[in-house]
Short mmCIF file of C-alpha atoms in Angstrom, two decimals:
data_model
loop_
_atom_site.label_atom_id
_atom_site.label_comp_id
_atom_site.label_asym_id
_atom_site.label_seq_id
_atom_site.Cartn_x
_atom_site.Cartn_y
_atom_site.Cartn_z
CA MET A 67 135.65 97.14 85.50
CA PRO A 68 132.48 97.59 84.36
CA CYS A 69 133.97 98.31 80.59
CA ARG A 70 135.96 95.00 80.90
CA LYS A 71 132.71 93.46 81.63
CA LYS A 72 131.16 95.12 78.80
CA PHE A 73 134.07 94.03 76.39
CA SER A 74 133.91 90.34 77.72
CA ALA A 75 129.98 90.30 76.68
CA ILE A 76 130.76 91.48 73.53
CA SER A 77 133.79 89.05 72.71
CA MET A 78 131.51 86.02 73.98
CA GLY A 79 128.95 87.18 71.30
CA TRP A 80 131.49 87.80 68.71
CA CYS A 81 132.79 83.97 69.79
CA SER A 82 129.09 82.30 68.79
CA SER A 83 129.11 84.40 65.43
CA GLY A 84 132.08 82.49 64.66
CA LEU A 85 130.81 78.95 65.95
CA PHE A 86 127.93 79.87 63.89
CA VAL A 87 129.86 80.79 60.35
CA LEU A 88 132.11 77.67 60.59
CA ALA A 89 128.56 75.67 60.78
CA ALA A 90 127.10 76.85 58.37
CA PRO A 91 126.83 75.10 54.92
CA GLY A 92 129.97 75.79 53.29
CA TRP A 93 132.09 75.46 55.93
CA ASP A 94 130.10 72.79 56.98
CA HIS A 95 131.86 71.98 60.50
CA SER A 96 128.29 71.26 61.82
CA VAL A 97 128.93 69.70 64.89
CA LEU A 98 130.35 73.43 66.43
CA ALA A 99 125.95 74.40 65.76
CA TRP A 100 125.70 72.44 68.83
CA VAL A 101 127.64 74.68 71.12
CA ALA A 102 127.59 77.90 68.81
CA LEU A 103 124.70 80.07 71.04
CA VAL A 104 126.61 79.05 74.38
CA PRO A 105 128.82 81.88 74.66
CA LEU A 106 125.90 84.34 73.59
CA LEU A 107 123.43 82.78 75.95
CA LEU A 108 126.11 83.20 78.81
CA ALA A 109 126.90 87.19 78.09
CA LEU A 110 122.87 87.53 78.18
CA ARG A 111 122.59 86.63 81.62
CA ARG A 112 121.52 89.30 83.60
CA ARG A 113 121.18 91.52 81.10
CA SER A 114 118.75 94.52 80.53
CA VAL A 115 116.27 93.98 77.54
CA LEU A 116 117.71 97.00 75.65
CA SER A 117 121.17 95.28 76.29
CA GLY A 118 120.19 92.11 75.41
CA PHE A 119 118.96 93.21 72.28
CA CYS A 120 122.03 95.05 71.39
CA LEU A 121 124.11 92.28 72.27
CA ALA A 122 122.96 89.63 70.48
CA TRP A 123 121.91 91.69 67.28
CA ALA A 124 125.24 92.53 67.15
CA ALA A 125 126.71 89.22 67.20
CA GLY A 126 123.54 87.94 64.49
CA PHE A 127 125.07 90.80 62.05
CA LEU A 128 128.66 89.34 62.41
CA ALA A 129 127.16 86.15 61.78
CA TYR A 130 125.39 86.66 58.78
CA ALA A 131 128.33 88.94 57.29
CA GLY A 132 130.23 86.02 57.40
CA ILE A 133 127.39 83.88 55.91
CA VAL A 134 126.59 86.28 53.00
CA HIS A 135 129.95 87.78 52.25
CA TRP A 136 129.31 86.81 48.54
CA VAL A 137 126.55 88.94 48.14
CA THR A 138 129.05 91.65 47.03
CA ILE A 139 130.55 89.42 44.18
CA SER A 140 127.73 90.27 41.56
CA GLY A 141 128.94 94.27 41.91
CA ALA A 142 125.12 94.91 42.36
CA VAL A 143 125.32 95.35 46.12
CA THR A 144 127.34 97.94 47.69
CA VAL A 145 129.27 98.33 51.12
CA ILE A 146 126.02 100.11 52.57
CA GLU A 147 124.05 97.46 51.33
CA PHE A 148 125.73 94.55 52.54
CA ILE A 149 125.52 96.12 55.76
CA LEU A 150 121.72 96.68 55.74
CA ILE A 151 121.65 93.10 54.36
CA ALA A 152 123.85 91.49 57.36
CA GLY A 153 121.88 93.64 59.92
CA TYR A 154 118.18 92.69 58.48
CA LEU A 155 119.21 88.81 58.70
CA GLY A 156 120.86 88.96 62.26
CA LEU A 157 117.75 91.32 63.38
CA HIS A 158 116.11 88.03 65.03
CA TRP A 159 119.04 87.24 67.26
CA GLY A 160 118.60 90.48 68.78
CA LEU A 161 114.64 89.95 68.90
CA PHE A 162 115.97 86.73 70.62
CA GLY A 163 118.18 88.46 72.92
CA ALA A 164 115.40 90.68 74.03
CA ALA A 165 112.93 88.36 74.47
CA LEU A 166 115.20 86.12 76.92
CA THR A 167 116.61 89.18 78.89
CA PHE A 168 112.72 90.07 79.36
CA LEU A 169 111.68 86.46 80.47
CA ALA A 170 114.69 85.90 82.64
CA ALA A 171 114.18 89.33 84.46
CA ARG A 172 110.58 88.48 85.27
CA THR A 173 109.91 84.79 85.56
CA HIS A 174 112.06 81.78 87.21
CA PHE A 175 111.69 79.49 83.78
CA PRO A 176 114.31 77.55 83.33
CA LEU A 177 117.11 78.28 80.32
CA ALA A 178 116.27 75.20 78.62
CA ALA A 179 112.57 75.74 78.63
CA THR A 180 112.90 79.42 77.37
CA ALA A 181 115.80 79.58 74.77
CA PRO A 182 114.90 76.87 72.45
CA ILE A 183 111.35 78.19 72.35
CA LEU A 184 112.20 81.95 71.88
CA TRP A 185 114.92 80.97 69.15
CA VAL A 186 112.21 78.92 66.88
CA THR A 187 109.83 81.68 67.08
CA CYS A 188 112.44 84.53 66.41
CA GLU A 189 113.45 82.21 63.39
CA TYR A 190 110.16 81.58 62.26
CA LEU A 191 109.18 85.42 62.57
CA ARG A 192 111.64 86.09 60.28
CA ALA A 193 111.29 83.50 57.96
CA SER A 194 107.36 83.79 57.89
CA PHE A 195 106.59 87.25 59.22
CA PHE A 196 109.10 89.57 58.52
CA PRO A 197 108.64 92.33 55.76
CA LEU A 198 110.74 90.51 53.39
CA GLU A 199 109.96 87.19 54.52
CA LEU A 200 113.65 85.17 54.24
CA PRO A 201 114.17 81.83 55.88
CA TRP A 202 118.19 82.07 54.86
CA THR A 203 120.79 79.58 56.71
CA LEU A 204 118.93 79.08 60.07
CA LEU A 205 120.26 77.21 62.53
CA GLY A 206 119.12 74.22 61.48
CA HIS A 207 120.24 74.58 58.08
CA SER A 208 123.96 73.48 59.81
CA GLN A 209 122.64 69.83 59.85
CA TYR A 210 122.00 69.19 56.30
CA GLN A 211 124.41 66.53 56.15
CA ASN A 212 123.13 64.62 59.36
CA ILE A 213 121.21 62.51 57.44
CA ALA A 214 119.72 60.55 60.55
CA LEU A 215 118.87 63.52 62.26
CA ILE A 216 117.09 65.90 59.32
CA GLN A 217 114.44 63.01 59.10
CA LEU A 218 112.76 64.88 62.12
CA ALA A 219 111.74 67.81 59.20
CA ALA A 220 109.28 65.31 57.83
CA VAL A 221 107.06 66.00 61.03
CA THR A 222 108.54 69.20 62.35
CA GLY A 223 110.05 70.80 59.32
CA LEU A 224 113.04 72.85 59.55
CA TYR A 225 112.36 74.40 63.14
CA GLY A 226 112.83 71.00 65.12
CA ILE A 227 116.28 70.64 64.03
CA SER A 228 116.71 74.27 65.09
CA ALA A 229 114.82 73.37 68.49
CA ALA A 230 116.80 70.39 69.36
CA ILE A 231 120.34 72.32 68.64
CA ALA A 232 118.95 75.51 70.70
CA LEU A 233 118.20 72.89 73.38
CA VAL A 234 121.71 71.37 73.70
CA ASN A 235 123.06 74.87 73.77
CA SER A 236 120.88 76.32 76.60
CA ILE A 237 121.87 72.90 78.67
CA ILE A 238 125.57 73.36 78.04
CA ALA A 239 124.92 77.09 78.99
CA GLU A 240 122.98 76.15 82.52
CA ALA A 241 125.75 73.70 82.96
CA ILE A 242 128.54 76.10 82.96
CA ALA A 243 126.53 78.96 84.71
CA GLY A 244 126.19 76.19 87.77
CA GLY A 245 122.50 76.06 87.28
CA ARG A 246 122.67 72.30 86.42
CA HIS A 247 124.45 69.51 87.78
CA PRO A 248 127.17 68.24 84.44
CA GLY A 249 125.95 64.61 84.96
CA VAL A 250 122.52 65.73 84.77
CA SER A 251 123.12 67.92 81.83
CA ALA A 252 125.38 65.32 80.04
CA GLY A 253 122.31 62.65 80.38
CA ALA A 254 119.60 65.18 79.14
CA ILE A 255 122.06 65.99 75.87
CA LEU A 256 122.27 62.20 75.28
CA VAL A 257 118.61 61.65 75.63
CA VAL A 258 117.90 64.85 73.17
CA VAL A 259 120.14 64.10 70.59
CA GLY A 260 120.06 60.07 70.76
CA LEU A 261 115.97 60.34 70.69
CA ALA A 262 116.36 62.04 67.35
CA LEU A 263 119.32 60.04 65.80
CA VAL A 264 117.81 56.52 66.83
CA SER A 265 114.42 57.99 65.06
CA GLY A 266 115.88 58.86 62.11
CA GLN A 267 118.19 55.99 61.73
CA ALA A 268 114.72 53.86 62.26
CA VAL A 269 113.21 55.78 59.07
CA LEU A 270 116.34 55.20 56.51
CA ALA A 271 116.65 51.57 57.90
CA GLY A 272 112.48 51.30 56.24
CA SER A 273 112.35 50.03 52.79
CA LEU A 274 111.17 52.39 50.10
CA HIS A 275 108.34 51.34 47.91
CA ALA A 276 108.47 53.57 44.64
CA ARG A 277 108.41 54.00 40.83
CA THR A 278 111.04 55.35 39.21
CA VAL A 279 111.82 57.85 36.53
CA PRO A 280 115.41 58.56 34.92
CA VAL A 281 116.22 61.69 34.58
CA THR A 282 118.85 64.48 32.92
CA VAL A 283 120.37 67.83 34.07
CA VAL A 284 121.87 69.88 31.84
CA PRO A 285 123.71 72.63 33.77
CA GLY A 286 125.56 74.44 31.45
CA ASN A 287 127.62 76.25 33.75
CA LEU A 288 127.88 79.12 31.53
CA ALA A 289 129.66 82.31 32.84
CA GLN A 290 127.36 84.96 33.98
CA ASP A 291 128.98 87.69 31.57
CA VAL A 292 128.96 85.28 28.78
CA ARG A 293 125.22 84.27 29.40
CA TRP A 294 123.74 87.48 28.83
CA GLU A 295 125.81 89.04 25.87
CA PRO A 296 123.31 88.82 22.72
CA GLN A 297 126.16 87.90 20.46
CA ARG A 298 126.59 84.50 22.57
CA GLN A 299 122.77 83.78 22.68
CA GLU A 300 122.92 81.50 19.58
CA ALA A 301 125.96 79.78 20.77
CA ASN A 302 124.69 79.23 24.28
CA PHE A 303 121.45 77.69 22.67
CA ARG A 304 123.86 75.16 20.76
CA THR A 305 125.94 74.35 24.03
CA TYR A 306 122.71 73.20 25.98
CA MET A 307 121.03 71.60 22.27
CA GLU A 308 124.19 69.49 21.89
CA ALA A 309 124.61 68.21 25.33
CA THR A 310 121.08 67.29 25.35
CA ILE A 311 121.46 65.16 21.99
CA ARG A 312 124.67 63.44 23.68
CA ALA A 313 122.38 62.81 27.21
CA SER A 314 119.68 61.37 25.21
CA ASN A 315 121.89 59.03 22.79
CA ARG A 316 123.81 57.50 25.67
CA SER A 317 121.05 56.43 27.81
CA GLU A 318 117.46 56.37 28.02
CA THR A 319 115.60 59.45 29.96
CA ALA A 320 112.28 60.39 30.61
CA LEU A 321 113.07 64.09 31.22
CA ILE A 322 115.75 66.77 30.60
CA VAL A 323 116.17 69.82 32.41
CA TRP A 324 117.62 72.89 31.62
CA PRO A 325 118.79 76.05 34.29
CA GLU A 326 116.65 79.34 34.84
CA THR A 327 116.77 81.48 31.94
CA SER A 328 118.74 79.32 29.70
CA VAL A 329 116.74 80.80 27.19
CA PRO A 330 116.55 84.43 28.13
CA GLY A 331 112.95 84.82 26.32
CA PRO A 332 110.53 85.91 26.12
CA LEU A 333 109.86 81.98 24.46
CA ASN A 334 106.74 82.57 24.15
CA ARG A 335 107.19 85.05 21.12
CA ASP A 336 110.09 83.17 19.73
CA LEU A 337 108.67 81.30 16.94
CA HIS A 338 112.15 79.75 15.78
CA SER A 339 113.11 78.33 19.37
CA LEU A 340 109.87 77.24 20.09
CA SER A 341 110.24 75.07 16.69
CA THR A 342 113.54 73.91 17.55
CA LEU A 343 112.93 72.67 20.87
CA GLN A 344 109.79 71.10 20.11
CA SER A 345 111.84 68.78 17.50
CA LEU A 346 114.45 68.48 19.86
CA ALA A 347 112.08 66.82 22.69
CA GLN A 348 110.68 65.00 19.29
CA GLU A 349 114.30 63.83 18.61
CA THR A 350 115.30 62.46 22.10
CA GLY A 351 111.75 61.35 22.87
CA ALA A 352 112.03 63.03 26.41
CA SER A 353 110.41 65.94 27.79
CA LEU A 354 112.17 69.13 28.11
CA LEU A 355 111.76 71.70 31.09
CA ILE A 356 113.46 74.66 30.24
CA GLY A 357 114.00 77.88 32.12
CA THR A 358 113.15 80.85 30.01
CA GLY A 359 111.25 84.34 30.55
CA GLU A 360 107.89 84.78 29.17
CA ARG A 361 105.63 87.69 28.22
CA GLU A 362 101.52 87.73 28.05
CA LYS A 363 100.43 88.22 24.62
CA PHE A 364 97.53 90.85 26.06
CA SER A 365 98.02 93.55 28.31
CA HIS A 366 97.12 92.67 31.80
CA GLY A 367 100.19 94.79 33.47
CA LYS A 368 100.85 98.31 34.89
CA GLU A 369 100.04 100.97 32.61
CA GLY A 370 99.11 98.55 29.46
CA ILE A 371 102.30 96.90 29.14
CA PRO A 372 102.22 93.06 29.43
CA ASN A 373 103.18 91.13 32.27
CA ARG A 374 106.72 89.66 32.27
CA TYR A 375 107.38 86.10 34.42
CA ASN A 376 110.04 84.28 34.89
CA SER A 377 109.06 80.75 33.69
CA ALA A 378 109.71 77.24 33.41
CA VAL A 379 108.18 75.59 30.00
CA LEU A 380 107.68 71.94 29.25
CA PHE A 381 108.05 70.29 25.86
CA SER A 382 106.81 66.89 25.48
CA PRO A 383 107.19 64.72 22.43
CA GLY A 384 104.27 63.89 20.77
CA LEU A 385 102.53 67.09 22.48
CA SER A 386 102.31 70.70 20.89
CA LYS A 387 100.32 72.36 23.81
CA LEU A 388 103.06 73.64 26.24
CA ARG A 389 102.30 74.19 29.82
CA SER A 390 104.35 76.67 31.66
CA TYR A 391 104.76 77.67 35.49
CA HIS A 392 105.58 81.39 36.31
CA LYS A 393 107.76 82.06 39.33
CA MET A 394 105.76 83.06 42.27
CA GLN A 395 108.18 84.09 45.02
CA LEU A 396 110.16 86.65 43.30
CA LEU A 397 113.67 88.42 44.54
CA PRO A 398 113.22 91.86 46.22
CA PHE A 399 115.23 94.32 44.52
CA GLY A 400 116.20 91.85 41.58
CA GLU A 401 113.00 90.88 39.97
CA TYR A 402 110.91 93.53 41.62
CA LEU A 403 110.86 96.53 43.60
CA PRO A 404 108.89 96.18 47.28
CA TRP A 405 106.72 99.18 48.08
CA ALA A 406 107.40 100.77 44.57
CA GLU A 407 104.42 102.87 44.69
CA SER A 408 104.30 103.89 48.04
CA PHE A 409 107.96 104.07 48.97
CA PRO A 410 110.36 106.87 47.32
CA TRP A 411 113.54 104.31 46.22
CA PRO A 412 116.35 105.91 44.33
CA ALA A 413 116.86 105.82 40.90
CA ARG A 414 119.43 103.09 41.09
CA TYR A 415 117.14 100.71 42.70
CA ARG A 416 114.60 101.35 40.36
CA ALA A 417 117.13 100.79 37.18
CA HIS A 418 118.16 97.61 38.73
CA SER A 419 114.99 95.98 39.33
CA SER A 420 113.26 93.84 36.69
CA GLU A 421 109.66 94.27 37.35
CA TYR A 422 108.87 90.82 37.18
CA ALA A 423 105.06 90.02 37.99
CA ALA A 424 104.64 87.15 40.14
CA GLY A 425 102.87 84.03 39.10
CA LYS A 426 99.23 83.01 40.87
CA ASP A 427 98.89 79.03 40.02
CA TYR A 428 101.19 76.10 41.65
CA THR A 429 101.33 74.58 38.40
CA THR A 430 102.15 71.07 37.91
CA PHE A 431 103.43 68.90 35.15
CA SER A 432 102.92 65.39 34.03
CA LEU A 433 105.52 63.15 32.33
CA HIS A 434 103.62 60.36 30.35
CA GLY A 435 104.97 57.19 30.46
CA GLU A 436 103.92 52.95 30.32
CA LYS A 437 102.90 53.42 34.22
CA GLY A 438 100.76 56.32 33.82
CA PRO A 439 101.10 60.12 34.07
CA THR A 440 104.12 61.47 37.10
CA ALA A 441 103.32 64.72 38.40
CA PHE A 442 106.01 67.65 39.20
CA GLY A 443 106.44 70.55 40.57
CA VAL A 444 109.27 73.42 39.78
CA LEU A 445 110.95 75.66 42.04
CA ILE A 446 112.60 78.58 40.11
CA CYS A 447 115.69 80.07 41.98
CA TRP A 448 115.26 80.76 45.57
CA GLU A 449 111.53 79.45 45.86
CA GLY A 450 113.89 76.33 46.88
CA ILE A 451 114.33 78.07 50.42
CA PHE A 452 110.64 78.56 51.15
CA PRO A 453 109.26 75.70 52.72
CA ASN A 454 105.44 76.15 52.34
CA LEU A 455 105.98 76.87 48.81
CA ALA A 456 107.40 73.16 48.09
CA ARG A 457 104.55 71.58 50.27
CA GLN A 458 102.18 73.20 48.04
CA PHE A 459 103.20 71.97 45.17
CA VAL A 460 102.95 67.85 46.55
CA GLN A 461 99.39 68.95 47.88
CA GLN A 462 98.91 69.77 44.36
CA GLY A 463 100.05 66.11 43.51
CA ALA A 464 103.63 66.49 42.69
CA ALA A 465 105.33 63.14 43.21
CA PHE A 466 108.64 64.90 42.98
CA LEU A 467 110.44 68.22 42.59
CA VAL A 468 112.64 70.15 40.25
CA GLY A 469 114.72 73.12 41.10
CA ILE A 470 116.29 75.56 38.10
CA SER A 471 118.70 78.08 39.38
CA ASN A 472 121.03 80.39 38.14
CA GLU A 473 123.79 80.84 40.57
CA ALA A 474 126.49 82.14 38.35
CA TRP A 475 125.85 85.98 39.63
CA PHE A 476 127.91 84.84 42.79
CA ASP A 477 130.57 82.69 40.99
CA GLY A 478 129.11 79.50 42.92
CA LYS A 479 129.82 81.01 46.19
CA SER A 480 126.26 80.76 47.27
CA ALA A 481 125.94 77.15 46.12
CA PRO A 482 126.19 75.19 49.33
CA GLN A 483 124.03 77.17 50.81
CA PHE A 484 121.63 76.94 48.09
CA LEU A 485 122.05 73.00 48.60
CA ALA A 486 121.36 72.82 52.25
CA MET A 487 118.13 74.72 52.06
CA ASN A 488 116.80 72.74 49.31
CA THR A 489 117.95 69.45 50.72
CA PHE A 490 115.27 70.36 53.44
CA ARG A 491 112.67 70.37 51.34
CA ALA A 492 113.27 66.97 49.76
CA VAL A 493 112.92 65.40 53.16
CA GLU A 494 110.12 67.60 54.91
CA ASN A 495 107.81 66.12 51.93
CA ARG A 496 109.59 62.73 51.12
CA ARG A 497 110.06 63.87 47.70
CA SER A 498 112.96 63.19 44.86
CA LEU A 499 114.20 66.65 44.30
CA VAL A 500 116.10 67.49 41.10
CA ARG A 501 118.19 70.22 40.50
CA ALA A 502 120.00 71.94 37.61
CA VAL A 503 121.88 75.33 38.62
CA ASN A 504 123.95 77.16 36.08
CA GLY A 505 127.21 77.93 38.11
CA GLY A 506 126.43 75.85 41.13
CA ILE A 507 125.70 72.39 42.35
CA SER A 508 123.51 70.41 40.10
CA GLY A 509 122.35 66.84 41.05
CA PHE A 510 119.60 64.44 42.88
CA ILE A 511 118.62 64.87 46.07
CA ASP A 512 116.78 61.78 47.47
CA PRO A 513 113.76 61.51 49.55
CA TYR A 514 115.89 61.20 52.75
CA GLY A 515 117.95 64.31 51.78
CA ARG A 516 120.80 62.61 50.23
CA LEU A 517 122.68 63.62 47.55
CA VAL A 518 123.16 60.63 45.55
CA ALA A 519 125.21 62.00 42.43
CA SER A 520 126.08 65.97 41.18
CA ILE A 521 128.21 68.38 39.22
CA ASN A 522 130.01 70.77 40.79
CA ALA A 523 130.36 73.96 38.78
CA ALA A 524 133.30 74.93 40.94
CA ARG A 525 134.80 71.58 40.65
CA ASP A 526 133.58 68.85 37.82
CA ASP A 527 132.27 70.82 34.73
CA HIS A 528 134.37 73.83 33.68
CA HIS A 529 133.47 73.27 30.28
CA GLY A 530 129.73 74.01 29.77
CA ASP A 531 129.02 70.94 28.25
CA GLY A 532 128.35 68.56 31.09
CA PHE A 533 125.33 66.52 31.67
CA LEU A 534 123.83 63.78 34.14
CA THR A 535 121.46 61.37 34.61
CA TYR A 536 120.14 59.51 37.56
CA THR A 537 117.22 57.46 38.38
CA ILE A 538 114.65 58.88 40.74
CA ALA A 539 112.34 57.51 43.45
CA VAL A 540 108.85 58.93 42.57
CA LEU A 541 106.33 58.75 45.73
CA GLU A 542 103.14 60.00 46.30
CA SER A 543 102.42 59.45 50.12
CA ARG A 544 102.42 62.72 51.92
CA THR A 545 104.43 63.29 55.40
CA PHE A 546 103.24 64.83 58.44
CA TYR A 547 104.50 67.95 57.48
CA THR A 548 103.14 67.90 54.08
CA SER A 549 99.83 67.51 55.65
CA TYR A 550 100.08 70.61 58.36
CA GLY A 551 102.94 72.50 57.37
CA ASP A 552 104.81 74.47 60.28
CA LEU A 553 102.46 73.43 63.03
CA PHE A 554 105.54 72.59 65.07
CA ALA A 555 106.84 76.29 64.80
CA GLN A 556 103.38 77.57 65.25
CA THR A 557 103.20 75.74 68.32
CA THR A 558 106.04 77.03 69.40
CA MET A 559 105.22 80.50 68.79
CA GLY A 560 102.03 79.86 71.00
CA VAL A 561 104.22 78.69 73.74
CA ALA A 562 106.48 81.52 73.42
CA LEU A 563 103.33 84.28 73.61
CA LEU A 564 102.33 82.59 76.71
CA PHE A 565 105.43 82.79 78.58
CA MET A 566 105.66 86.81 77.57
CA LEU A 567 102.31 86.97 78.74
CA ALA A 568 103.06 85.46 81.89
CA ALA A 569 106.34 87.59 82.53
CA ILE A 570 103.94 90.86 81.38
CA ARG A 571 101.22 90.03 84.27
CA ARG A 572 104.43 89.44 87.02
CA PRO A 573 106.16 92.08 88.19
CA ARG A 574 110.11 92.23 87.32
CA LEU A 575 112.22 90.48 89.63
CA ARG A 576 115.40 92.74 90.75
CA GLN A 577 118.60 91.01 91.81
CA ILE A 578 120.02 92.16 94.77
CA THR A 579 123.73 91.86 94.86
CA ASP A 580 124.14 93.90 98.24
CA VAL A 581 122.18 92.04 100.73
CA PRO A 582 123.57 88.71 101.66
CA GLY A 583 120.88 85.91 101.22
CA LEU A 584 118.68 87.68 98.70
CA ILE A 585 118.47 86.95 95.07
CA TYR A 586 115.34 88.11 93.91
CA ALA A 587 112.57 90.41 94.81
CA ASP A 588 109.40 91.67 93.60
CA ASP A 589 107.48 94.51 93.61
CA PHE A 590 104.51 92.98 95.77
CA GLY A 591 107.12 91.41 97.89
CA LYS A 592 108.17 94.82 99.60
CA ARG A 593 107.31 94.00 102.83
CA ARG A 594 109.42 91.13 102.98
CA LEU A 595 112.54 92.71 101.87
CA PHE A 596 111.62 95.38 104.07
CA MET A 597 111.52 92.98 107.13
CA SER A 598 114.50 91.05 105.80
CA CYS A 599 116.63 94.16 106.08
CA LEU A 600 115.47 95.13 109.35
CA ARG A 601 116.37 91.69 110.67
CA LEU A 602 120.21 91.96 108.63
CA MET A 603 120.25 95.40 110.39
CA ASP A 604 119.73 93.82 114.05
CA PHE A 605 122.21 91.33 113.38
CA ARG A 606 124.75 94.14 112.32
CA LYS A 607 124.27 95.92 115.73
CA VAL A 608 124.75 92.65 117.28
CA ALA A 609 127.92 91.91 115.89
CA GLN A 610 129.44 95.46 116.49
CA ARG A 611 128.67 95.08 119.95
#
């Protein structure tokens, strides 16, 4: 019987894993997110802290194994490493399970109060404080196509969406467990979801007063093996050049964007390419934003070696001085090796890490037009998944954001997840976001998070010669989120800490199942328990007579 109960709990955890995967970007069954945690919450009832941790971590591992299955496509990740990645990404589920069971054992706080607070806290810890901070495919990301709902992110960031979903899940779980009347539960859900949707619709109904700028993306969509072949570099460069010229001939544009490392570089030491690109900007009359690599002219790196950067460079017609942004949030084990000087990594890891240096400045670029300069910031590759990074660019004056990436490493399988996470950067800061992606989804996200125009490498453009032009809105106002960042998540974490302190100060509540009429007893209530047992024994003696 105990084995059957244990297997039942594990199955319920796996059920939550499957629902979470189906709700995630890519599968896009977003409605399932509103019930995805219910089986897990029910399975965690009356569990010990260790059991709760293991049960929830196993569910989290399985969920993220389904979500990041594409990491093995590049061939650089082994099966063991894939298991470690999924285990790391699912670790915050385990922390949630442990914290929830700890509170349940020591307090009478309702699930609808504790579960959303703890869930958001664990997501925020994984995204901001874990050794490899990684806000990848969190619960709220499942709603990226629910445009009315995600307007909440302009105030709370992504975590407000996660909190609303976790709250609905906990209300349903309480109703199933018999702790709340179904009618009351249904009413509470309608209030939570209704308020979020109505407020979002009100935001969408408002008028958007903004200047506009025409922008063009040239994704290229070159296969990864072709992209880095030395003998193909000239042909690849010509592919981008020809698409750029066609785009400028077809319609007026102020900015043309090429993807990450479209010119492998180091561009600042390639005088021929520099001259060609400057001439191209002059010919088209548009600024060119190029993803490339750069090396410092003087030795500032380790052992006197010049630092190497993953960069974006802007070429402007009529201006000979170039401006560069160096990627700040590097990819661990790809662009650098964490703790390389203190941890004895195997030679394989050292060989595959490119050892880029991280940039230090939130560099913004400017487009010079008739209505004055328009500043914008650039997010390279996975920088678009980090909310605070995008927020810093907007605080530096960026009126719109540009994301450049190369997703051909994973054959486009990661594209929907990248798109979903970048969508929230637009909504949080109320900025248009332009995406030029090789091997993924390129296009334009408006300040409300709507994908208004796109080229999908997996569906629309197989020949590497496409381009897309769209006129974006340019805004300079600031949202609450831009001004105060993850204040909602930080406040939630503070409340969670108060919950835990209250639970630590209070003795453990032990569930009593063999004495009728007694559910919980605390260590300071032993006398009450003893007296109750005596009365029960007297009752049994009377019954025997």
